[in-house]
mmCIF file of C-alpha atoms in Angstrom:
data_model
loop_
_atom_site.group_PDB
_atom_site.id
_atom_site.type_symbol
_atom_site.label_atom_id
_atom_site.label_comp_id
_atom_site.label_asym_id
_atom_site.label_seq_id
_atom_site.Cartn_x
_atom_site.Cartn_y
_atom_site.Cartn_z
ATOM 1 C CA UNK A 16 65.535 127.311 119.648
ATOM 2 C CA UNK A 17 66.455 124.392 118.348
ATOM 3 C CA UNK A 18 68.931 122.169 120.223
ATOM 4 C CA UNK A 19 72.028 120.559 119.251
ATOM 5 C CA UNK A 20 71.987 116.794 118.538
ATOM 6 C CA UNK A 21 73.985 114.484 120.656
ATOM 7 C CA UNK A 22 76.762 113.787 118.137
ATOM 8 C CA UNK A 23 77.049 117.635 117.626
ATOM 9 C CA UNK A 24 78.105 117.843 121.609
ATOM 10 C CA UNK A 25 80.374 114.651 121.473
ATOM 11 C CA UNK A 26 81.912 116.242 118.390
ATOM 12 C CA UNK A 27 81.714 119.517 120.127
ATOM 13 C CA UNK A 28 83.414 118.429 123.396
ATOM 14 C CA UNK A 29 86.160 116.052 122.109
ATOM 15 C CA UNK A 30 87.067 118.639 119.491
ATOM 16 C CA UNK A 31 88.191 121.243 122.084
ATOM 17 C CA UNK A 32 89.659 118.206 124.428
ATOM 18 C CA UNK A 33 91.897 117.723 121.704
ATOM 19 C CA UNK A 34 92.634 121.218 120.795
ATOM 20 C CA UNK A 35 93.495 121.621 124.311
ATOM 21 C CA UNK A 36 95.411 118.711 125.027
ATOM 22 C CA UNK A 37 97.769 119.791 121.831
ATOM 23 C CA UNK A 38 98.458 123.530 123.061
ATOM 24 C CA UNK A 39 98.900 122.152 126.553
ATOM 25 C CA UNK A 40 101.475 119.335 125.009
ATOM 26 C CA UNK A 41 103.100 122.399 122.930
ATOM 27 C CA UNK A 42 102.885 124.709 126.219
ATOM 28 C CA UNK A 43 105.256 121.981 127.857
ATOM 29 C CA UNK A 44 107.366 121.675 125.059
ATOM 30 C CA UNK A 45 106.631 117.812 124.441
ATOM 31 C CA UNK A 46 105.292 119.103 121.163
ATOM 32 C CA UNK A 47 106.891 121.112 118.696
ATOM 33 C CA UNK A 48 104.869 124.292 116.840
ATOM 34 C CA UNK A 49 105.625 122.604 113.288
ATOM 35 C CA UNK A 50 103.816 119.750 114.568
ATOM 36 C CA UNK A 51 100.737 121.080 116.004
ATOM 37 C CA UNK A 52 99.527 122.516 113.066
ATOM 38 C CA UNK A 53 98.385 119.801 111.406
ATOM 39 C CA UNK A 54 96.607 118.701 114.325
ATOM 40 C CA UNK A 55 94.799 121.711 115.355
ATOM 41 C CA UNK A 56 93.646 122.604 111.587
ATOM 42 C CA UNK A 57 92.394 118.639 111.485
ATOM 43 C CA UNK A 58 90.944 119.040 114.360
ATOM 44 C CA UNK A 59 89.197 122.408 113.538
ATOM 45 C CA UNK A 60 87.900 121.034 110.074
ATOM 46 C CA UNK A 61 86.151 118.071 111.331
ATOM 47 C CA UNK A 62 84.861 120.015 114.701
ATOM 48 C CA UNK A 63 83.032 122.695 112.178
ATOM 49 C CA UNK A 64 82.116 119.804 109.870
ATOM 50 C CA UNK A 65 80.639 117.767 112.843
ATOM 51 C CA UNK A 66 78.922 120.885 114.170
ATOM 52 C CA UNK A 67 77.730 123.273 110.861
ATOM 53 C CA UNK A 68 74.391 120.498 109.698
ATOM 54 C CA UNK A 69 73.622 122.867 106.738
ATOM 55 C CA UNK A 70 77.539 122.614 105.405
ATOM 56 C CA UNK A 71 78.256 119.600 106.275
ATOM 57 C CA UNK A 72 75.138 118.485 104.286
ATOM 58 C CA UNK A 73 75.731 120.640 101.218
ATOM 59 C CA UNK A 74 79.523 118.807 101.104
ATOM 60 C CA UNK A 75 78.188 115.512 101.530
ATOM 61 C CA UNK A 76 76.062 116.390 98.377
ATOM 62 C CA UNK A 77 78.562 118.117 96.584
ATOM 63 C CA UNK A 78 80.851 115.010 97.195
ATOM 64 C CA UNK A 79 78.395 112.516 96.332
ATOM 65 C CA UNK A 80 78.189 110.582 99.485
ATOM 66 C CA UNK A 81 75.008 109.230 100.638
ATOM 67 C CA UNK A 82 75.232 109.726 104.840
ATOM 68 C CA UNK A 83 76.384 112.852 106.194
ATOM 69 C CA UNK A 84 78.366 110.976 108.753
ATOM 70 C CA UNK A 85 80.679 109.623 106.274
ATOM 71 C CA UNK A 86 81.392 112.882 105.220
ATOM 72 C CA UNK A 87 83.284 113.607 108.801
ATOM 73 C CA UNK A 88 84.627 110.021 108.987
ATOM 74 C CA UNK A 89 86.121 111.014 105.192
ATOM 75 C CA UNK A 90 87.936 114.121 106.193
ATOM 76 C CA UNK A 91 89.138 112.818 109.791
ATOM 77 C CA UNK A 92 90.820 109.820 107.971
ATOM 78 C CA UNK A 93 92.053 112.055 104.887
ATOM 79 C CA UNK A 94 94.108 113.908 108.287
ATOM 80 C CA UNK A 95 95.078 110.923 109.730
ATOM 81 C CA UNK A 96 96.612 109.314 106.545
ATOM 82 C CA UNK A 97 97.950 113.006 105.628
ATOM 83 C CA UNK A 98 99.316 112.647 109.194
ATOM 84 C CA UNK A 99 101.178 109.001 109.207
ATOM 85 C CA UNK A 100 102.223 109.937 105.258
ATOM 86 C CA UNK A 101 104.165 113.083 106.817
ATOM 87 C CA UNK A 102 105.748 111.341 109.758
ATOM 88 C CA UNK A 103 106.968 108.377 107.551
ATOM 89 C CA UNK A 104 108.848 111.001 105.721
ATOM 90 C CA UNK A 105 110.020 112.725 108.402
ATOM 91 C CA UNK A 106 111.325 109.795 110.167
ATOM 92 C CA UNK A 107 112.862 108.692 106.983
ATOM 93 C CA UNK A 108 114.281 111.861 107.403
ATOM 94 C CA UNK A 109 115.940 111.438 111.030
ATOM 95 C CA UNK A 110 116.502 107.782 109.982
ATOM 96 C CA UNK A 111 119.350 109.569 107.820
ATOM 97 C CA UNK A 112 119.721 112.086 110.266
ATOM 98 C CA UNK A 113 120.848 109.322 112.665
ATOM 99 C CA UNK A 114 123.123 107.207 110.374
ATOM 100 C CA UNK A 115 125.069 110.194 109.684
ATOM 101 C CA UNK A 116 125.840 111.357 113.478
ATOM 102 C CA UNK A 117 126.509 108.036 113.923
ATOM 103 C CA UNK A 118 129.350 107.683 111.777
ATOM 104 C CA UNK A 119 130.358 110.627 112.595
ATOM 105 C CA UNK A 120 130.913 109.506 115.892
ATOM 106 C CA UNK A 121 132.559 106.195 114.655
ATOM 107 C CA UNK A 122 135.469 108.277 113.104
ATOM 108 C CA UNK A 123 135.642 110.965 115.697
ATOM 109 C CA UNK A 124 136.367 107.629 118.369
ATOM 110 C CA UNK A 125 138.863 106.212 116.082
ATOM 111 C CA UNK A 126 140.636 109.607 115.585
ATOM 112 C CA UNK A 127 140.454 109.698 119.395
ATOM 113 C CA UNK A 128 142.273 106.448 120.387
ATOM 114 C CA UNK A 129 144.760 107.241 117.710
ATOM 115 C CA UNK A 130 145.799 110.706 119.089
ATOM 116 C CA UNK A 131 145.797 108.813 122.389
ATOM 117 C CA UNK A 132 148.156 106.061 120.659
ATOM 118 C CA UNK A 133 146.181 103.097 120.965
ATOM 119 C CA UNK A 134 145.565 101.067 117.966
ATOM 120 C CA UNK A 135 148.362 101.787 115.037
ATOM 121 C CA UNK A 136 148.080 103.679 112.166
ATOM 122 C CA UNK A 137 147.464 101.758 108.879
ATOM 123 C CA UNK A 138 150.532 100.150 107.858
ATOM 124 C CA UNK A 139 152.058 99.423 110.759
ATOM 125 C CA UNK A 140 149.498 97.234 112.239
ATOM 126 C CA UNK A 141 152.083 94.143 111.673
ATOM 127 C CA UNK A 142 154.615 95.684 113.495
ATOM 128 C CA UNK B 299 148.427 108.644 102.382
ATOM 129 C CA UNK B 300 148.300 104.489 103.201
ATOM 130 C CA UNK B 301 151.346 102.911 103.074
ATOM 131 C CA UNK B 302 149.723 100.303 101.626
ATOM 132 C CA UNK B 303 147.133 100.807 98.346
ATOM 133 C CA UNK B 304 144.276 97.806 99.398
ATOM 134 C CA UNK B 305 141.840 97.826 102.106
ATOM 135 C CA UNK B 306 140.113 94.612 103.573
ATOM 136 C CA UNK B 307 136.944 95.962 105.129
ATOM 137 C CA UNK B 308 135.293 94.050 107.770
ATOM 138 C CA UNK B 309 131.817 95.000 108.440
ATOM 139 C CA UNK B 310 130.722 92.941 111.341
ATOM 140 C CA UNK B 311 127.724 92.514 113.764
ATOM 141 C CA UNK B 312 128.381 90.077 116.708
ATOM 142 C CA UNK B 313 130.831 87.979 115.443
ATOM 143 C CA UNK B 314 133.561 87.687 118.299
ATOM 144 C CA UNK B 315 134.054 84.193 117.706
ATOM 145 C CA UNK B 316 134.790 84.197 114.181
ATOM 146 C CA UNK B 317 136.125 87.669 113.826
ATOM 147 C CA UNK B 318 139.403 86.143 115.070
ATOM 148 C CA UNK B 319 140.324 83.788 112.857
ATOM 149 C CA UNK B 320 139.342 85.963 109.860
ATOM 150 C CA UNK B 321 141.032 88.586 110.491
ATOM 151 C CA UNK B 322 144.056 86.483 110.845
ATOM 152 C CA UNK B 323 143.726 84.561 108.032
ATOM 153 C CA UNK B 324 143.738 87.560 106.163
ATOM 154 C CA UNK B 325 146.638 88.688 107.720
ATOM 155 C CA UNK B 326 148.516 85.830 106.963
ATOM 156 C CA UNK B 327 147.064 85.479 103.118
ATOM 157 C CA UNK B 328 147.135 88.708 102.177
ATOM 158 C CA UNK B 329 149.952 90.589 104.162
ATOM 159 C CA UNK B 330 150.024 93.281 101.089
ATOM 160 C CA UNK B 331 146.669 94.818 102.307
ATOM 161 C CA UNK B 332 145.535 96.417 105.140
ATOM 162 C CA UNK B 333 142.509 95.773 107.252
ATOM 163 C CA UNK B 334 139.450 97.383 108.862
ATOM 164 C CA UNK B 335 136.821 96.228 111.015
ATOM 165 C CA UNK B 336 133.435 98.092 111.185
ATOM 166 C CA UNK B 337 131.618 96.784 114.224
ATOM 167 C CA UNK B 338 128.206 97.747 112.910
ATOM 168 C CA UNK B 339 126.626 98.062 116.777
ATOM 169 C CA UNK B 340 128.071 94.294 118.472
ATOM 170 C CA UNK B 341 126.654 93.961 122.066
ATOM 171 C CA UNK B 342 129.461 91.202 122.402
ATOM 172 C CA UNK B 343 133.619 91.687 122.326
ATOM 173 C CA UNK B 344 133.657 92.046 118.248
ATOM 174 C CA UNK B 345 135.324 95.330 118.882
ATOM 175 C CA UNK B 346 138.087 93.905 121.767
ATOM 176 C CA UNK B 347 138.808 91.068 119.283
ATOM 177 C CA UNK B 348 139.923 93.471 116.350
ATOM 178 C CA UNK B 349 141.661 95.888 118.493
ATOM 179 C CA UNK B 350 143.405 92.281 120.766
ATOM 180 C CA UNK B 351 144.831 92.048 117.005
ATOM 181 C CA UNK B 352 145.829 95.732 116.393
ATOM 182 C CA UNK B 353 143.522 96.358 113.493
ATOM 183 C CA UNK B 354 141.465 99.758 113.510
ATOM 184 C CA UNK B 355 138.044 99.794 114.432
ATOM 185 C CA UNK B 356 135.226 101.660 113.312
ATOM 186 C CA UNK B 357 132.932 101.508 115.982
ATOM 187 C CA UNK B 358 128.912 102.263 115.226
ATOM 188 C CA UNK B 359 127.510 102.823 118.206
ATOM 189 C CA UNK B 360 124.567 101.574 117.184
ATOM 190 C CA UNK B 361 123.199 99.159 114.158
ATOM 191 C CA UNK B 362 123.118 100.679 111.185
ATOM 192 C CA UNK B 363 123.073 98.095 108.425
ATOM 193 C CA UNK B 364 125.896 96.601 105.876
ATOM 194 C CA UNK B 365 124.895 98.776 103.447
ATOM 195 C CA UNK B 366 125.772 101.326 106.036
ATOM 196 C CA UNK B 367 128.805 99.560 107.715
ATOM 197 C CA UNK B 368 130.644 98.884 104.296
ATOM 198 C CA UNK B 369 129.716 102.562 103.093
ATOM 199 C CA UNK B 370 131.895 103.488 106.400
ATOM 200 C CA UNK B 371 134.503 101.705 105.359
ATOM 201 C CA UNK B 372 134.701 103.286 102.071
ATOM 202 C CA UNK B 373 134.987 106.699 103.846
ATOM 203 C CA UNK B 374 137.657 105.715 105.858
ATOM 204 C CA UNK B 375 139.685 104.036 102.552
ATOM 205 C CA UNK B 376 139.012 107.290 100.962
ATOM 206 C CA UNK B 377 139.871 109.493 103.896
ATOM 207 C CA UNK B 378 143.255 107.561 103.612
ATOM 208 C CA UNK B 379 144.063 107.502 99.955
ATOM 209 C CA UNK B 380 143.526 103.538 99.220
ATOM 210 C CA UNK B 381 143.006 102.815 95.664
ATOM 211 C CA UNK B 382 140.925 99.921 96.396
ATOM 212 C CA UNK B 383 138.429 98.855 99.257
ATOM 213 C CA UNK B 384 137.636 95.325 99.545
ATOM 214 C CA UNK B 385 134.297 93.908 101.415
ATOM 215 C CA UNK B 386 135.152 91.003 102.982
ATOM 216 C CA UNK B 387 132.660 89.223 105.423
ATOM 217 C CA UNK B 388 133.902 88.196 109.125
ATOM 218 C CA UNK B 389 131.974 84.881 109.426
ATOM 219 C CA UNK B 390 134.531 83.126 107.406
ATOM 220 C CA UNK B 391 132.568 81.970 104.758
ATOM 221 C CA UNK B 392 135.189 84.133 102.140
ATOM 222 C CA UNK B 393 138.651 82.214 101.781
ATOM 223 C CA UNK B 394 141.753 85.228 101.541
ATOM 224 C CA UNK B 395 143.103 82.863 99.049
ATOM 225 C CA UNK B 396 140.728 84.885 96.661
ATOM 226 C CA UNK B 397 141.834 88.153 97.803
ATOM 227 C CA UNK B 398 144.585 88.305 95.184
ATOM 228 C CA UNK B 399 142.176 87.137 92.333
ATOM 229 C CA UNK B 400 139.551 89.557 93.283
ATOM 230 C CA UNK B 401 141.634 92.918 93.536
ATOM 231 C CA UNK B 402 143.467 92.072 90.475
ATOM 232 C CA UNK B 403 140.536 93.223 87.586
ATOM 233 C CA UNK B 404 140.249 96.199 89.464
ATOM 234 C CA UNK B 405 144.126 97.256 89.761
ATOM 235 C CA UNK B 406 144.340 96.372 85.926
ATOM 236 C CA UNK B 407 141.697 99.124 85.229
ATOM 237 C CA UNK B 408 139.372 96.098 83.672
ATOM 238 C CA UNK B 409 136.673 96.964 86.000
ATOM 239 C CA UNK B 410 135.574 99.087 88.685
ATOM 240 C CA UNK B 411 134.454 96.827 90.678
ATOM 241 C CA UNK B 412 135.146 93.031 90.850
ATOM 242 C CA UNK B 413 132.972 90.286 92.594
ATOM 243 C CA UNK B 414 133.787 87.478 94.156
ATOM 244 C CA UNK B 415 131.048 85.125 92.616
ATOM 245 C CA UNK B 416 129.814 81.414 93.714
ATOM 246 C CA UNK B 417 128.368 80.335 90.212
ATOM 247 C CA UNK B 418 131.284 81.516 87.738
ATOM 248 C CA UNK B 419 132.793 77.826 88.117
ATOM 249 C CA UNK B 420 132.062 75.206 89.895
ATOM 250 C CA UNK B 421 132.477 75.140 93.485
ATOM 251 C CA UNK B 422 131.701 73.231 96.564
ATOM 252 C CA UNK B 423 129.135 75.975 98.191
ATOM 253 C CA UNK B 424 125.669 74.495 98.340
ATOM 254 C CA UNK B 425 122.697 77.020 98.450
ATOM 255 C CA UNK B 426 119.795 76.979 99.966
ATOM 256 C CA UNK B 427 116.741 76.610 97.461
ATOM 257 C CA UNK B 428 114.906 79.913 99.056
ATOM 258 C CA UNK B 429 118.196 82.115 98.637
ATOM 259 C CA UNK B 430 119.153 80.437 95.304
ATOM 260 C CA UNK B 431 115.679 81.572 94.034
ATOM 261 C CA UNK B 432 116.113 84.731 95.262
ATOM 262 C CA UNK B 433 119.334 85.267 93.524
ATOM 263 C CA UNK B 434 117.789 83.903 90.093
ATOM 264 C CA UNK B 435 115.512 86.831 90.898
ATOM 265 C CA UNK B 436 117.824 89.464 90.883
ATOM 266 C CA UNK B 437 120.464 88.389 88.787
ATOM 267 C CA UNK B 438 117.658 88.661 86.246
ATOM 268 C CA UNK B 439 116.776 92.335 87.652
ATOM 269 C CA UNK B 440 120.351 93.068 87.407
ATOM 270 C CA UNK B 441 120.438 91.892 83.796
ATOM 271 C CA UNK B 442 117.414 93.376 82.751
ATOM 272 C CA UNK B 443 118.341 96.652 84.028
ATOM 273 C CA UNK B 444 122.487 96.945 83.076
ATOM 274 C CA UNK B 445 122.468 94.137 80.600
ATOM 275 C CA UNK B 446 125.071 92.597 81.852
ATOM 276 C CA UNK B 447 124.823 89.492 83.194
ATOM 277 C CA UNK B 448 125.646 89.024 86.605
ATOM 278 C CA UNK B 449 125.581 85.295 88.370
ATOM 279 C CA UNK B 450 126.034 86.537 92.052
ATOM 280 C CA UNK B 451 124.476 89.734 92.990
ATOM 281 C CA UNK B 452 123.683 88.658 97.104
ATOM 282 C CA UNK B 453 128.259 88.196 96.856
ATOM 283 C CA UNK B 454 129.462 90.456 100.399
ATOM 284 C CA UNK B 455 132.901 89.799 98.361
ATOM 285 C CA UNK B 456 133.720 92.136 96.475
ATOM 286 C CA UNK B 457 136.435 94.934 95.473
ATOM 287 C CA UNK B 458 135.812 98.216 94.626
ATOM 288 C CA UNK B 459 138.222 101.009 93.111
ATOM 289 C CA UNK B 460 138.207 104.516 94.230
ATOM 290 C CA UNK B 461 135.736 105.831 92.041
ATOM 291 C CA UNK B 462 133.110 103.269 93.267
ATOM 292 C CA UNK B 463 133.751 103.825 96.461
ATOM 293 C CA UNK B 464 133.106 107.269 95.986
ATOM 294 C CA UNK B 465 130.269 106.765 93.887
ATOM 295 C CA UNK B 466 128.991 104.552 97.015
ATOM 296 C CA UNK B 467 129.267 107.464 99.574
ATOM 297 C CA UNK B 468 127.121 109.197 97.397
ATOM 298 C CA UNK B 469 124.202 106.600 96.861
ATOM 299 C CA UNK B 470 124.085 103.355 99.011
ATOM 300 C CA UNK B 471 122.071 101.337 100.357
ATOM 301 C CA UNK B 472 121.823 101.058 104.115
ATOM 302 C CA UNK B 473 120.728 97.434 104.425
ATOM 303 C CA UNK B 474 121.451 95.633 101.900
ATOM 304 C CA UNK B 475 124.003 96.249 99.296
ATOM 305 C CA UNK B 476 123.585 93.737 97.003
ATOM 306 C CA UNK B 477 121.483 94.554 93.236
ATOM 307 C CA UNK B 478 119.673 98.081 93.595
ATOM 308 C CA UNK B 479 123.925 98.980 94.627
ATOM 309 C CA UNK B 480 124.763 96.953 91.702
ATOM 310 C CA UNK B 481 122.396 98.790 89.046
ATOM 311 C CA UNK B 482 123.339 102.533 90.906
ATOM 312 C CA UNK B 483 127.078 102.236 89.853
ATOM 313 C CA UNK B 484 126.119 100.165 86.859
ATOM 314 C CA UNK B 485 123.969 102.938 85.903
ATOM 315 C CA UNK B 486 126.900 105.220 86.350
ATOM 316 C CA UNK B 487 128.754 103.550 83.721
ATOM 317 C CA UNK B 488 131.373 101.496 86.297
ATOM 318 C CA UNK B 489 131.820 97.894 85.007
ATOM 319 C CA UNK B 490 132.135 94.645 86.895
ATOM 320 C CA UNK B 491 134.206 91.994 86.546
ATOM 321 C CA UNK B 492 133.125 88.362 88.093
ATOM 322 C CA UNK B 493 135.948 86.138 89.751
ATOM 323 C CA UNK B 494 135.665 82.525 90.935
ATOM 324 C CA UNK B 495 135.504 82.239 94.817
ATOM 325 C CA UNK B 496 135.118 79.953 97.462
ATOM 326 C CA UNK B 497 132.404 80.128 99.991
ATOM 327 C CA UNK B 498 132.361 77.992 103.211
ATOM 328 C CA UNK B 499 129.573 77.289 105.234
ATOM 329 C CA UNK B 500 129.236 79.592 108.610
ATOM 330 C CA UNK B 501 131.340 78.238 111.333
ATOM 331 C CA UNK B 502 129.670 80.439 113.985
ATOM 332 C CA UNK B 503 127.438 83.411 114.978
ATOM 333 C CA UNK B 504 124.701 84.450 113.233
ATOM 334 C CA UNK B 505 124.119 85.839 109.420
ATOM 335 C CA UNK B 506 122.778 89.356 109.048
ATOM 336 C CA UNK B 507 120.039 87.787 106.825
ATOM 337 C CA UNK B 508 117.750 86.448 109.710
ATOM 338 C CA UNK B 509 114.192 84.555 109.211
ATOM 339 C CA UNK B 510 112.876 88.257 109.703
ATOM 340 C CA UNK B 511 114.744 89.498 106.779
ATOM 341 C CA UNK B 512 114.298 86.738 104.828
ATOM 342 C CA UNK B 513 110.910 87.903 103.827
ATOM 343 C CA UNK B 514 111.191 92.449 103.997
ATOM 344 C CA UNK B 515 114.876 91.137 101.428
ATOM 345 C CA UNK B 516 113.012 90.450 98.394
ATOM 346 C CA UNK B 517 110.258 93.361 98.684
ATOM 347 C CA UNK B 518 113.055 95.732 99.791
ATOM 348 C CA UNK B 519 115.632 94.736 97.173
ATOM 349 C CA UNK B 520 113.177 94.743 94.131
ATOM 350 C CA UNK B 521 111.361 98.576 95.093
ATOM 351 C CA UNK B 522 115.572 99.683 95.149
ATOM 352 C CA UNK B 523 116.036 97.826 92.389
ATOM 353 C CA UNK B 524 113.409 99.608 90.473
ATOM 354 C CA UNK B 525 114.083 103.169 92.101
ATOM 355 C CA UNK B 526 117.644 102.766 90.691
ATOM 356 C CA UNK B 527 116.581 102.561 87.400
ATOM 357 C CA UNK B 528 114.159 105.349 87.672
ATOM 358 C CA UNK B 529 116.755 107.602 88.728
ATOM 359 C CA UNK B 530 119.023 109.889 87.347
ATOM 360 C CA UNK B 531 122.242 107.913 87.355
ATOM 361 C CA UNK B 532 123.809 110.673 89.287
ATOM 362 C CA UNK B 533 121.138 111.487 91.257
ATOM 363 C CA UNK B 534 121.854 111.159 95.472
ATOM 364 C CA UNK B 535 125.275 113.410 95.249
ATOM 365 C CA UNK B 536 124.732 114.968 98.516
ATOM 366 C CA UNK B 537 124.267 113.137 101.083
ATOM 367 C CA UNK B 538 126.590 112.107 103.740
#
């Protein structure tokens, strides 16, 4: 039987860590489900790349790269820019998100001291 | 409906100490218009100052930009049925006197949206080289984009009619609303009309364009720039 090499374990164990500690973070609802997808399919992709020798060689030739390590380092850092690209956006996103309760809240206050009759209404600020 | 057809908007960030005597200058200038401040997120008493003198107060509870700040404004002078919002900063450096000159173009129907400019005639205001270049920059974005040639683009003085202002709560942006705002309306087909004003040197608190800023202005302001030409000229008219 032929044993696994040492960076097939590391791979091995700090792919399910990782799988793990992202179910356990959705479990306590510190992550959302829409979230964890992209980390456990990354996650899953470079475990079976790190672990499967004969596939991970046959993509390494398909994709022209020389060391079969760079292969995994490829993928992992194709996730992790996939990763930063998507939360750029989406905090982009809640950047407008933000603004607009904000405002909202800015109008709703002045509405509020009005009704209560503190500053005027416009036109009779003079007065 | 306003009483009254022109408002002064006042976006401000920390500026309790010269909040004051702005407003009141305008005020006493300009007694035809009304005013409102936009404290864009103060930690100081910018917000007690304006409502010491009985003028509204839009109140950000946190900071959101002058892009963002002035687009408030135009909400509120829309929400109200002005004809014509005017930006006018609260660190003194715009003299009222100007008001008059500055609203006129746009209640003539000349333009939709008049600037108080520096560099139409001589004045006293002496620029720093660094900004001056920068404004070289984008005057020639602005021109190369609109053709139109436009000698102040960084102006915060400036008055809009109603259909700019509503073209701004469509498209603005949230930092700084000086060309890529420019080419978005120009690109719309609203004109602009230059007028002479007088700029004074700060008399205290601090400019929104900090060291910091100094160098993400150019970057951000020429990427806008650009993205408002790529775009559809009526593209944005959904948000907010």
């Amino acid at each position: 039987m032929e044993f696994l090499s040492r960076a097939q374990v590391i791979t091995a164990v700090a792919a399910t860590l990782l799988v793990l500690i992202v179910l356990d973070l959705v479990r306590r609802r510190r992550l959302s489900e829409e979230y964890s997808l992209l980390w456990v399919a990354s996650t899953i992709v470079v475990a079976v790349l790190g672990f499967s020798t004969p596939l991970l060689k046959s993509i390494t030739h398909a994709l022209g790269i020389l060391y079969e390590a760079s292969t995994v380092f490829f993928f992992g850092l194709g996730f992790a820019t996939a990763m930063l690209l998507f939360l750029s956006v989406k905090l982009s996103r809640l950047g407008q998100d933000h603004l607009t309760l904000t405002r909202e809240l800015a109008f709703l206050r002045l509405e509020l001291e009005r009704l209560r009759g503190n500053p005027p209404t416009p036109g009779q600020e003079s007065a | 409906m306003a009483t009254r057809d022109v408002l002064v908007i006042v976006p401000a960030l920390n500026e309790e100490e010269s909040l004051g005597p702005t407003l009141d200058e305008v005020r006493e200038v300009a007694p035809w218009a009304d005013l409102l401040v936009v404290d864009d997120g103060s930690t100081d008493r910018t917000t007690e100052v304006a409502r010491a003198r009985r003028v509204p107060v839009l109140r950000h509870a946190v900071n959101l930009g002058v892009g963002a700040a002035l687009q408030s404004g135009f909400r509120y002078a829309l929400e109200r049925g002005y004809a014509i919002g005017v930006q006018h900063d609260a660190d003194r450096q715009h003299d009222p006197r100007d008001l008059e000159a500055l609203v006129a173009p746009v209640r003539e129907g000349r333009c939709e949206v008049s600037i108080g400019s520096r560099y139409v005639t001589r004045t006293d205001y002496r620029t720093p080289l660094f900004r001056r270049l920068g404004m070289l920059l984008f005057a020639a974005v602005v021109r190369l984009a609109l053709g139109q040639r436009i000698a102040d683009t960084t102006s915060g003085f400036r008055a809009y009619g109603r259909r700019a202002m509503e073209a701004g709560l469509d498209d603005f942006p949230r930092d700084f609303p000086d060309a890529p705002l420019l080419i978005a309306l120009g690109r719309r087909g609203f004109r602009f009309v230059e007028v002479p004003a007088r700029m004074r040197e700060r008399e205290a608190g601090r400019s929104f364009y900090t060291v910091g800023k100094s160098l993400y202005y150019p970057y951000k302001n020429m990427l806008a720039s650009l993205m408002a030409m790529l775009r559809a000229p009526n593209d944005g008219e959904r948000r907010s």
